[in-house]
PDB file of C-alpha atoms in Angstrom:
ATOM      1  CA  UNK A   1     126.041 103.254  97.873  1.00  0.00           C
ATOM      2  CA  UNK A   2     123.829 103.637 101.009  1.00  0.00           C
ATOM      3  CA  UNK A   3     124.918 103.673 104.494  1.00  0.00           C
ATOM      4  CA  UNK A   4     123.511 103.902 107.908  1.00  0.00           C
ATOM      5  CA  UNK A   5     123.994 107.361 108.263  1.00  0.00           C
ATOM      6  CA  UNK A   6     121.761 108.033 105.214  1.00  0.00           C
ATOM      7  CA  UNK A   7     119.093 105.702 106.678  1.00  0.00           C
ATOM      8  CA  UNK A   8     119.174 107.660 109.980  1.00  0.00           C
ATOM      9  CA  UNK A   9     119.080 111.058 108.240  1.00  0.00           C
ATOM     10  CA  UNK A  10     116.126 109.837 106.048  1.00  0.00           C
ATOM     11  CA  UNK A  11     114.231 108.298 108.915  1.00  0.00           C
ATOM     12  CA  UNK A  12     114.503 111.593 110.828  1.00  0.00           C
ATOM     13  CA  UNK A  13     113.786 113.902 108.026  1.00  0.00           C
ATOM     14  CA  UNK A  14     110.944 111.945 106.631  1.00  0.00           C
ATOM     15  CA  UNK A  15     109.326 112.070 110.222  1.00  0.00           C
ATOM     16  CA  UNK A  16     109.889 115.969 110.202  1.00  0.00           C
ATOM     17  CA  UNK A  17     108.491 116.449 106.956  1.00  0.00           C
ATOM     18  CA  UNK A  18     105.279 114.274 107.672  1.00  0.00           C
ATOM     19  CA  UNK A  19     104.859 116.291 110.958  1.00  0.00           C
ATOM     20  CA  UNK A  20     105.068 119.768 109.179  1.00  0.00           C
ATOM     21  CA  UNK A  21     103.286 118.622 106.114  1.00  0.00           C
ATOM     22  CA  UNK A  22     106.394 120.014 104.393  1.00  0.00           C
ATOM     23  CA  UNK A  23     105.990 119.017 100.865  1.00  0.00           C
ATOM     24  CA  UNK A  24     109.335 120.138  99.486  1.00  0.00           C
ATOM     25  CA  UNK A  25     111.162 118.513 102.403  1.00  0.00           C
ATOM     26  CA  UNK A  26     109.573 115.391 101.673  1.00  0.00           C
ATOM     27  CA  UNK A  27     110.213 115.507  97.943  1.00  0.00           C
ATOM     28  CA  UNK A  28     113.890 116.274  98.667  1.00  0.00           C
ATOM     29  CA  UNK A  29     114.609 112.783 100.107  1.00  0.00           C
ATOM     30  CA  UNK A  30     113.398 110.910  97.006  1.00  0.00           C
ATOM     31  CA  UNK A  31     115.324 110.174  93.796  1.00  0.00           C
ATOM     32  CA  UNK A  32     113.857 111.777  90.693  1.00  0.00           C
ATOM     33  CA  UNK A  33     112.648 108.413  89.331  1.00  0.00           C
ATOM     34  CA  UNK A  34     111.512 107.078  92.932  1.00  0.00           C
ATOM     35  CA  UNK A  35     108.313 105.168  93.544  1.00  0.00           C
ATOM     36  CA  UNK A  36     105.854 104.988  96.315  1.00  0.00           C
ATOM     37  CA  UNK A  37     103.699 101.902  96.556  1.00  0.00           C
ATOM     38  CA  UNK A  38     100.831 101.863  99.048  1.00  0.00           C
ATOM     39  CA  UNK A  39      97.030 101.053  99.102  1.00  0.00           C
ATOM     40  CA  UNK A  40      96.636 104.830  99.764  1.00  0.00           C
ATOM     41  CA  UNK A  41      98.014 105.498  96.263  1.00  0.00           C
ATOM     42  CA  UNK A  42      95.270 103.441  94.750  1.00  0.00           C
ATOM     43  CA  UNK A  43      92.503 105.219  97.192  1.00  0.00           C
ATOM     44  CA  UNK A  44      93.774 108.837  96.635  1.00  0.00           C
ATOM     45  CA  UNK A  45      94.789 108.805  93.083  1.00  0.00           C
ATOM     46  CA  UNK A  46      91.979 106.503  91.908  1.00  0.00           C
ATOM     47  CA  UNK A  47      94.079 104.255  90.018  1.00  0.00           C
ATOM     48  CA  UNK A  48      94.060 100.653  89.199  1.00  0.00           C
ATOM     49  CA  UNK A  49      97.695 100.069  90.777  1.00  0.00           C
ATOM     50  CA  UNK A  50      98.826 101.438  94.003  1.00  0.00           C
ATOM     51  CA  UNK A  51     102.158 102.989  92.806  1.00  0.00           C
ATOM     52  CA  UNK A  52     103.286 106.384  91.846  1.00  0.00           C
ATOM     53  CA  UNK A  53     106.563 107.073  89.979  1.00  0.00           C
ATOM     54  CA  UNK A  54     108.673 110.148  89.472  1.00  0.00           C
ATOM     55  CA  UNK A  55     108.808 113.577  91.073  1.00  0.00           C
ATOM     56  CA  UNK A  56     105.731 114.968  89.356  1.00  0.00           C
ATOM     57  CA  UNK A  57     103.528 112.020  90.530  1.00  0.00           C
ATOM     58  CA  UNK A  58     104.967 111.947  93.955  1.00  0.00           C
ATOM     59  CA  UNK A  59     104.307 115.750  94.391  1.00  0.00           C
ATOM     60  CA  UNK A  60     100.559 115.101  93.563  1.00  0.00           C
ATOM     61  CA  UNK A  61     100.309 112.129  95.841  1.00  0.00           C
ATOM     62  CA  UNK A  62     102.131 113.539  98.929  1.00  0.00           C
ATOM     63  CA  UNK A  63     100.104 116.783  98.582  1.00  0.00           C
ATOM     64  CA  UNK A  64      96.849 114.743  98.974  1.00  0.00           C
ATOM     65  CA  UNK A  65      98.228 112.666 101.696  1.00  0.00           C
ATOM     66  CA  UNK A  66      99.103 115.764 103.566  1.00  0.00           C
ATOM     67  CA  UNK A  67      95.607 117.100 102.855  1.00  0.00           C
ATOM     68  CA  UNK A  68      93.728 114.168 103.992  1.00  0.00           C
ATOM     69  CA  UNK A  69      95.726 112.591 107.133  1.00  0.00           C
ATOM     70  CA  UNK A  70      92.935 111.275 109.184  1.00  0.00           C
ATOM     71  CA  UNK A  71      93.052 111.627 113.128  1.00  0.00           C
ATOM     72  CA  UNK A  72      94.061 108.044 113.607  1.00  0.00           C
ATOM     73  CA  UNK A  73      97.248 108.638 111.499  1.00  0.00           C
ATOM     74  CA  UNK A  74      99.603 109.476 114.333  1.00  0.00           C
ATOM     75  CA  UNK A  75     103.502 109.203 114.097  1.00  0.00           C
ATOM     76  CA  UNK A  76     104.207 106.895 117.197  1.00  0.00           C
ATOM     77  CA  UNK A  77     107.004 104.238 116.538  1.00  0.00           C
ATOM     78  CA  UNK A  78     109.796 102.731 118.397  1.00  0.00           C
ATOM     79  CA  UNK A  79     112.723 102.937 116.301  1.00  0.00           C
ATOM     80  CA  UNK A  80     114.013 101.738 112.877  1.00  0.00           C
ATOM     81  CA  UNK A  81     115.935  99.056 111.367  1.00  0.00           C
ATOM     82  CA  UNK A  82     118.399  99.464 108.525  1.00  0.00           C
ATOM     83  CA  UNK A  83     121.319  97.706 106.793  1.00  0.00           C
ATOM     84  CA  UNK A  84     122.247 100.922 105.051  1.00  0.00           C
ATOM     85  CA  UNK A  85     120.323 100.010 101.903  1.00  0.00           C
ATOM     86  CA  UNK A  86     116.867  99.059 103.490  1.00  0.00           C
ATOM     87  CA  UNK A  87     115.224 101.322 105.916  1.00  0.00           C
ATOM     88  CA  UNK A  88     112.098  99.918 107.653  1.00  0.00           C
ATOM     89  CA  UNK A  89     110.009 100.889 110.763  1.00  0.00           C
ATOM     90  CA  UNK A  90     106.573 100.149 112.241  1.00  0.00           C
ATOM     91  CA  UNK A  91     103.788 102.343 113.398  1.00  0.00           C
ATOM     92  CA  UNK A  92     101.973  99.801 115.821  1.00  0.00           C
ATOM     93  CA  UNK A  93      98.388  99.726 116.090  1.00  0.00           C
ATOM     94  CA  UNK A  94      98.599 100.205 119.932  1.00  0.00           C
ATOM     95  CA  UNK A  95     100.224 103.470 120.963  1.00  0.00           C
ATOM     96  CA  UNK A  96     100.613 105.372 124.284  1.00  0.00           C
ATOM     97  CA  UNK A  97      97.748 107.580 123.084  1.00  0.00           C
ATOM     98  CA  UNK A  98      95.322 104.909 121.898  1.00  0.00           C
ATOM     99  CA  UNK A  99      94.898 102.925 118.604  1.00  0.00           C
ATOM    100  CA  UNK A 100      96.592 104.545 115.625  1.00  0.00           C
ATOM    101  CA  UNK A 101      96.850 103.461 111.949  1.00  0.00           C
ATOM    102  CA  UNK A 102      99.132 100.334 111.769  1.00  0.00           C
ATOM    103  CA  UNK A 103     101.683 100.598 109.054  1.00  0.00           C
ATOM    104  CA  UNK A 104     105.140  99.398 108.222  1.00  0.00           C
ATOM    105  CA  UNK A 105     107.417 101.630 106.105  1.00  0.00           C
ATOM    106  CA  UNK A 106     110.126 100.246 103.803  1.00  0.00           C
ATOM    107  CA  UNK A 107     112.423 102.379 101.971  1.00  0.00           C
ATOM    108  CA  UNK A 108     115.168 101.325  99.452  1.00  0.00           C
ATOM    109  CA  UNK A 109     118.016 103.888  99.659  1.00  0.00           C
ATOM    110  CA  UNK A 110     120.849 104.602  97.165  1.00  0.00           C
ATOM    111  CA  UNK A 111     123.121 107.645  97.068  1.00  0.00           C
ATOM    112  CA  UNK A 112     121.452 109.253  99.864  1.00  0.00           C
ATOM    113  CA  UNK A 113     117.955 109.191  98.415  1.00  0.00           C
ATOM    114  CA  UNK A 114     114.837 107.167  98.600  1.00  0.00           C
ATOM    115  CA  UNK A 115     114.613 104.864  95.360  1.00  0.00           C
ATOM    116  CA  UNK A 116     111.712 102.832  96.390  1.00  0.00           C
ATOM    117  CA  UNK A 117     109.119 103.311  99.065  1.00  0.00           C
ATOM    118  CA  UNK A 118     106.555 100.810 100.283  1.00  0.00           C
ATOM    119  CA  UNK A 119     103.864 101.064 102.902  1.00  0.00           C
ATOM    120  CA  UNK A 120     102.254  98.003 104.338  1.00  0.00           C
ATOM    121  CA  UNK A 121      98.821  98.365 106.007  1.00  0.00           C
ATOM    122  CA  UNK A 122      97.539  96.493 108.808  1.00  0.00           C
ATOM    123  CA  UNK A 123      93.835  95.642 109.456  1.00  0.00           C
ATOM    124  CA  UNK A 124      93.128  98.546 111.607  1.00  0.00           C
ATOM    125  CA  UNK A 125      94.543 101.023 108.943  1.00  0.00           C
ATOM    126  CA  UNK A 126      92.712  99.338 106.076  1.00  0.00           C
ATOM    127  CA  UNK A 127      89.329  99.571 107.871  1.00  0.00           C
ATOM    128  CA  UNK A 128      89.806 103.297 108.478  1.00  0.00           C
ATOM    129  CA  UNK A 129      90.710 103.759 104.631  1.00  0.00           C
ATOM    130  CA  UNK A 130      87.526 101.673 103.703  1.00  0.00           C
ATOM    131  CA  UNK A 131      85.472 104.100 105.857  1.00  0.00           C
ATOM    132  CA  UNK A 132      86.932 107.143 104.356  1.00  0.00           C
TER     133      UNK A 132
END
């Protein structure tokens, strides 16, 4: 059973792992059979679907994410919303430092771990992806 404490912990630790490009810290937040769904999966993994499943595939994908973060991929956000089971937040296009990739992160949490992670992309971020 997830709770708000798990959501706050995952929100904070995911941001730290992303900022530090810490693969092991990021992977530790995911259940062994977790999935990530994002247009970036399709782009970086050259797959038909935009989903990676399981620790081994997540390891490869997150490694590529950390290696290829473009300069417009910043981490400005306001806060998060959670009911304890679903955790979500937005990286808005407009940030204090200029435009950033506009993304919405949604994580389903159970037993203190991310089960499913979905990333929704706005038009600005998709244009950056198309140009890379």
